[in-house]
Each structure stands twice: as C-alpha cells, then as structure tokens.
C-alpha cells in the first residue's frame, strides 16, 4: 500500500500552536487504500505545543512564502517576536527524510499554515498566495501535495 504523509493535526492529533487539532471529514476518503504517516513539521523542528503562532516575514515589504525562507530571503517570526526560522527548516528537513524513508511521493497537508500550507498561507490574518516552508521543500523534491 502507498505511504502518504499527512499533517498530524488533520488526523486529530493536538499538534497545533494552540494545542488543538483540525480533523478533516474527508481525510478517510482520501486515504482509502493508503498508509497514513502523520507528521507535524513544527514539532519535529523542536517547537513546543502550545506555542506562539508564526508568520513568514520578508526583510522588506515584499510578499514572501516558504520558498523565500528556504532561499534565505525571509524569516519565520512568532507573535512574541522570536525567530523560529531554523526550527521550521529543521522540521521540513525531518519530514523530507521521513517521506524518503517510507517511500511517500504524496502529502496531504493543512491549508494556510506557515509550515504545511500549499497554495495559501496566512499573512497578518489574511489568506495570501504562497506555500509554507515544509510544503515548499516537499514540492522542490517532487512530492505531490493535496491541500486540505
Ligand atoms: S505544522 Fe502542520 S501538522 Fe503541525 S500543527 Fe501546523 S499545520 Fe498541523
């Protein structure tokens, strides 16, 4: 059976910044015939739960996303002002290693997150176009991402 990486909070695990989960009704359907591999890149990067929420922030006013973080053009900053960039990159690397270890070529990831978001991330409370750090890294390595 095919192994599929899944954002842990979508599977009901309390990994979110606020210590809650975000279970999805249609996840079971999407995972039919697959082996789910739950991961939380923020926890894997060493961040605690609960933790302050983060946003991707460029050094100037440009729009920025996870690709800019990987290319060192933006940082991931928590609401308390702490710089979480290294933890986000470390967590994304861990997820990539897990995907390689289990042979996963697909990931189902939580929309709008600065880590897992694919297509959209939150910026100043507004949903904007872009990928989270982990999603950007997985896409660079050819994984298919299904945003939920
Ligand atoms: S980093 Fe991803 S898996 Fe972890 S809580 Fe955020 S959206 Fe869910």
mmCIF file of C-alpha atoms and ligand atoms in Angstrom:
data_model
loop_
_atom_site.group_PDB
_atom_site.id
_atom_site.type_symbol
_atom_site.label_atom_id
_atom_site.label_comp_id
_atom_site.label_asym_id
_atom_site.label_seq_id
_atom_site.Cartn_x
_atom_site.Cartn_y
_atom_site.Cartn_z
ATOM 1 C CA UNK A 1 0.000 0.000 0.000
ATOM 2 C CA UNK A 2 1.108 3.535 -0.751
ATOM 3 C CA UNK A 3 2.509 5.561 2.163
ATOM 4 C CA UNK A 4 1.156 9.129 2.313
ATOM 5 C CA UNK A 5 2.495 11.914 4.505
ATOM 6 C CA UNK A 6 -0.336 13.702 6.384
ATOM 7 C CA UNK A 7 -0.285 16.843 8.513
ATOM 8 C CA UNK A 8 -0.747 15.394 12.012
ATOM 9 C CA UNK A 9 -3.395 17.955 13.041
ATOM 10 C CA UNK A 10 -5.645 16.815 10.176
ATOM 11 C CA UNK A 11 -5.625 13.334 11.716
ATOM 12 C CA UNK A 12 -6.915 14.688 15.018
ATOM 13 C CA UNK A 13 -3.579 14.930 16.813
ATOM 14 C CA UNK A 14 -3.314 18.013 19.077
ATOM 15 C CA UNK A 15 -0.226 19.458 17.398
ATOM 16 C CA UNK A 16 -1.423 22.959 16.502
ATOM 17 C CA UNK A 17 0.106 26.097 18.011
ATOM 18 C CA UNK A 18 -2.934 26.364 20.324
ATOM 19 C CA UNK A 19 -2.691 22.716 21.408
ATOM 20 C CA UNK A 20 -5.720 21.728 19.346
ATOM 21 C CA UNK A 21 -6.236 19.609 16.251
ATOM 22 C CA UNK A 22 -8.039 20.274 12.966
ATOM 23 C CA UNK A 23 -9.562 16.941 11.939
ATOM 24 C CA UNK A 24 -10.853 16.717 8.392
ATOM 25 C CA UNK A 25 -14.093 14.940 7.453
ATOM 26 C CA UNK A 26 -12.868 13.888 4.026
ATOM 27 C CA UNK A 27 -9.444 12.620 5.086
ATOM 28 C CA UNK A 28 -10.577 8.986 5.438
ATOM 29 C CA UNK A 29 -11.869 9.072 1.884
ATOM 30 C CA UNK A 30 -8.604 10.490 0.547
ATOM 31 C CA UNK A 31 -6.578 7.900 2.467
ATOM 32 C CA UNK A 32 -8.516 4.859 1.311
ATOM 33 C CA UNK A 33 -6.030 2.136 0.379
ATOM 34 C CA UNK A 34 -3.071 4.163 1.718
ATOM 35 C CA UNK A 35 -0.911 4.027 4.834
ATOM 36 C CA UNK A 36 -1.045 7.463 6.515
ATOM 37 C CA UNK A 37 2.185 8.776 8.011
ATOM 38 C CA UNK A 38 1.266 11.656 10.375
ATOM 39 C CA UNK A 39 3.893 14.354 10.824
ATOM 40 C CA UNK A 40 3.993 17.811 12.378
ATOM 41 C CA UNK A 41 6.961 19.722 10.956
ATOM 42 C CA UNK A 42 6.791 22.373 13.668
ATOM 43 C CA UNK A 43 7.033 19.775 16.449
ATOM 44 C CA UNK A 44 9.695 17.837 14.532
ATOM 45 C CA UNK A 45 11.687 21.063 14.308
ATOM 46 C CA UNK A 46 11.706 21.231 18.097
ATOM 47 C CA UNK A 47 8.978 23.771 18.821
ATOM 48 C CA UNK A 48 6.781 23.179 21.893
ATOM 49 C CA UNK A 49 2.992 22.763 21.946
ATOM 50 C CA UNK A 50 1.283 25.072 22.631
ATOM 51 C CA UNK A 51 3.482 27.744 21.033
ATOM 52 C CA UNK A 52 3.022 31.285 19.732
ATOM 53 C CA UNK A 53 1.651 31.386 16.161
ATOM 54 C CA UNK A 54 4.161 32.254 13.433
ATOM 55 C CA UNK A 55 4.147 34.055 10.119
ATOM 56 C CA UNK A 56 6.628 34.232 7.284
ATOM 57 C CA UNK A 57 8.131 37.670 7.095
ATOM 58 C CA UNK A 58 10.415 39.194 4.450
ATOM 59 C CA UNK A 59 13.076 41.677 5.467
ATOM 60 C CA UNK A 60 11.354 44.274 3.249
ATOM 61 C CA UNK A 61 7.684 44.690 2.273
ATOM 62 C CA UNK A 62 7.745 42.017 -0.466
ATOM 63 C CA UNK A 63 5.245 39.181 -0.480
ATOM 64 C CA UNK A 64 7.074 36.120 0.824
ATOM 65 C CA UNK A 65 6.473 32.443 1.463
ATOM 66 C CA UNK A 66 8.228 29.196 2.346
ATOM 67 C CA UNK A 67 10.368 29.279 -0.794
ATOM 68 C CA UNK A 68 11.778 32.625 0.318
ATOM 69 C CA UNK A 69 12.585 31.120 3.724
ATOM 70 C CA UNK A 70 14.442 28.209 2.089
ATOM 71 C CA UNK A 71 16.326 30.721 -0.083
ATOM 72 C CA UNK A 72 17.171 32.874 2.970
ATOM 73 C CA UNK A 73 15.143 35.857 1.741
ATOM 74 C CA UNK A 74 12.585 35.667 4.559
ATOM 75 C CA UNK A 75 12.326 34.551 8.184
ATOM 76 C CA UNK A 76 9.629 32.843 10.255
ATOM 77 C CA UNK A 77 8.716 35.091 13.154
ATOM 78 C CA UNK A 78 6.480 34.196 16.096
ATOM 79 C CA UNK A 79 3.872 36.552 17.578
ATOM 80 C CA UNK A 80 6.189 37.070 20.580
ATOM 81 C CA UNK A 81 8.930 38.290 18.215
ATOM 82 C CA UNK A 82 11.129 35.190 18.435
ATOM 83 C CA UNK A 83 12.778 33.909 15.258
ATOM 84 C CA UNK A 84 11.672 30.327 14.533
ATOM 85 C CA UNK A 85 13.256 30.044 11.081
ATOM 86 C CA UNK A 86 15.785 27.358 11.993
ATOM 87 C CA UNK A 87 13.113 25.194 13.679
ATOM 88 C CA UNK A 88 10.868 25.460 10.614
ATOM 89 C CA UNK A 89 13.683 24.447 8.251
ATOM 90 C CA UNK A 90 14.786 21.627 10.576
ATOM 91 C CA UNK A 91 11.207 20.316 10.759
ATOM 92 C CA UNK A 92 10.791 20.458 6.980
ATOM 93 C CA UNK A 93 14.048 18.504 6.570
ATOM 94 C CA UNK A 94 12.763 15.865 9.015
ATOM 95 C CA UNK A 95 9.528 15.452 7.049
ATOM 96 C CA UNK A 96 11.501 15.096 3.817
ATOM 97 C CA UNK A 97 13.654 12.389 5.435
ATOM 98 C CA UNK A 98 10.553 10.568 6.737
ATOM 99 C CA UNK A 99 8.965 10.716 3.275
ATOM 100 C CA UNK A 100 12.099 9.209 1.752
ATOM 101 C CA UNK A 101 12.296 6.502 4.444
ATOM 102 C CA UNK A 102 8.712 5.336 3.858
ATOM 103 C CA UNK A 103 8.753 5.885 0.085
ATOM 104 C CA UNK A 104 5.978 8.512 0.155
ATOM 105 C CA UNK A 105 5.522 10.564 -3.009
ATOM 106 C CA UNK A 106 2.358 12.320 -1.880
ATOM 107 C CA UNK A 107 1.441 14.501 1.104
ATOM 108 C CA UNK A 108 -1.941 15.715 2.359
ATOM 109 C CA UNK A 109 -1.261 18.987 4.122
ATOM 110 C CA UNK A 110 -3.121 21.549 6.183
ATOM 111 C CA UNK A 111 -4.024 24.638 4.199
ATOM 112 C CA UNK A 112 -2.880 28.145 5.280
ATOM 113 C CA UNK A 113 -0.147 27.012 7.694
ATOM 114 C CA UNK A 114 3.318 28.658 7.537
ATOM 115 C CA UNK A 115 4.696 25.082 7.520
ATOM 116 C CA UNK A 116 2.159 22.878 5.768
ATOM 117 C CA UNK A 117 0.188 25.387 3.673
ATOM 118 C CA UNK A 118 0.201 24.680 -0.048
ATOM 119 C CA UNK A 119 -1.115 27.432 -2.294
ATOM 120 C CA UNK A 120 -2.065 29.703 0.592
ATOM 121 C CA UNK A 121 -0.543 30.935 3.851
ATOM 122 C CA UNK A 122 -1.844 33.415 6.429
ATOM 123 C CA UNK A 123 -0.268 36.869 6.485
ATOM 124 C CA UNK A 124 -1.379 39.453 9.022
ATOM 125 C CA UNK A 125 -4.567 37.452 9.483
ATOM 126 C CA UNK A 126 -5.237 37.471 5.725
ATOM 127 C CA UNK A 127 -5.065 34.424 3.451
ATOM 128 C CA UNK A 128 -2.441 35.094 0.779
ATOM 129 C CA UNK A 129 -0.936 33.099 -2.084
ATOM 130 C CA UNK A 130 2.141 31.041 -1.242
ATOM 131 C CA UNK A 131 3.479 27.828 0.273
ATOM 132 C CA UNK A 132 4.576 27.027 3.800
ATOM 133 C CA UNK A 133 8.194 26.078 4.487
ATOM 134 C CA UNK A 134 7.652 22.305 4.633
ATOM 135 C CA UNK A 135 5.320 22.290 1.623
ATOM 136 C CA UNK A 136 7.864 24.290 -0.382
ATOM 137 C CA UNK A 137 10.628 21.808 0.444
ATOM 138 C CA UNK A 138 8.491 18.755 -0.419
ATOM 139 C CA UNK A 139 7.438 20.346 -3.718
ATOM 140 C CA UNK A 140 11.081 21.023 -4.573
ATOM 141 C CA UNK A 141 11.717 17.302 -4.155
ATOM 142 C CA UNK A 142 8.883 16.313 -6.449
ATOM 143 C CA UNK A 143 6.205 15.252 -3.962
ATOM 144 C CA UNK A 144 2.583 15.831 -4.899
ATOM 145 C CA UNK A 145 0.732 17.866 -2.284
ATOM 146 C CA UNK A 146 -3.016 17.726 -1.709
ATOM 147 C CA UNK A 147 -4.016 20.791 0.365
ATOM 148 C CA UNK A 148 -6.873 20.386 2.836
HETATM 149 S S1 LIG B 1 2.810 22.377 11.402
HETATM 150 FE FE1 LIG B 1 1.415 21.334 10.021
HETATM 151 S S2 LIG B 1 0.936 19.434 11.114
HETATM 152 FE FE2 LIG B 1 1.823 20.790 12.612
HETATM 153 S S3 LIG B 1 0.056 21.771 13.552
HETATM 154 FE FE3 LIG B 1 0.759 23.121 11.895
HETATM 155 S S4 LIG B 1 -0.460 22.545 10.117
HETATM 156 FE FE4 LIG B 1 -0.655 20.891 11.619
#
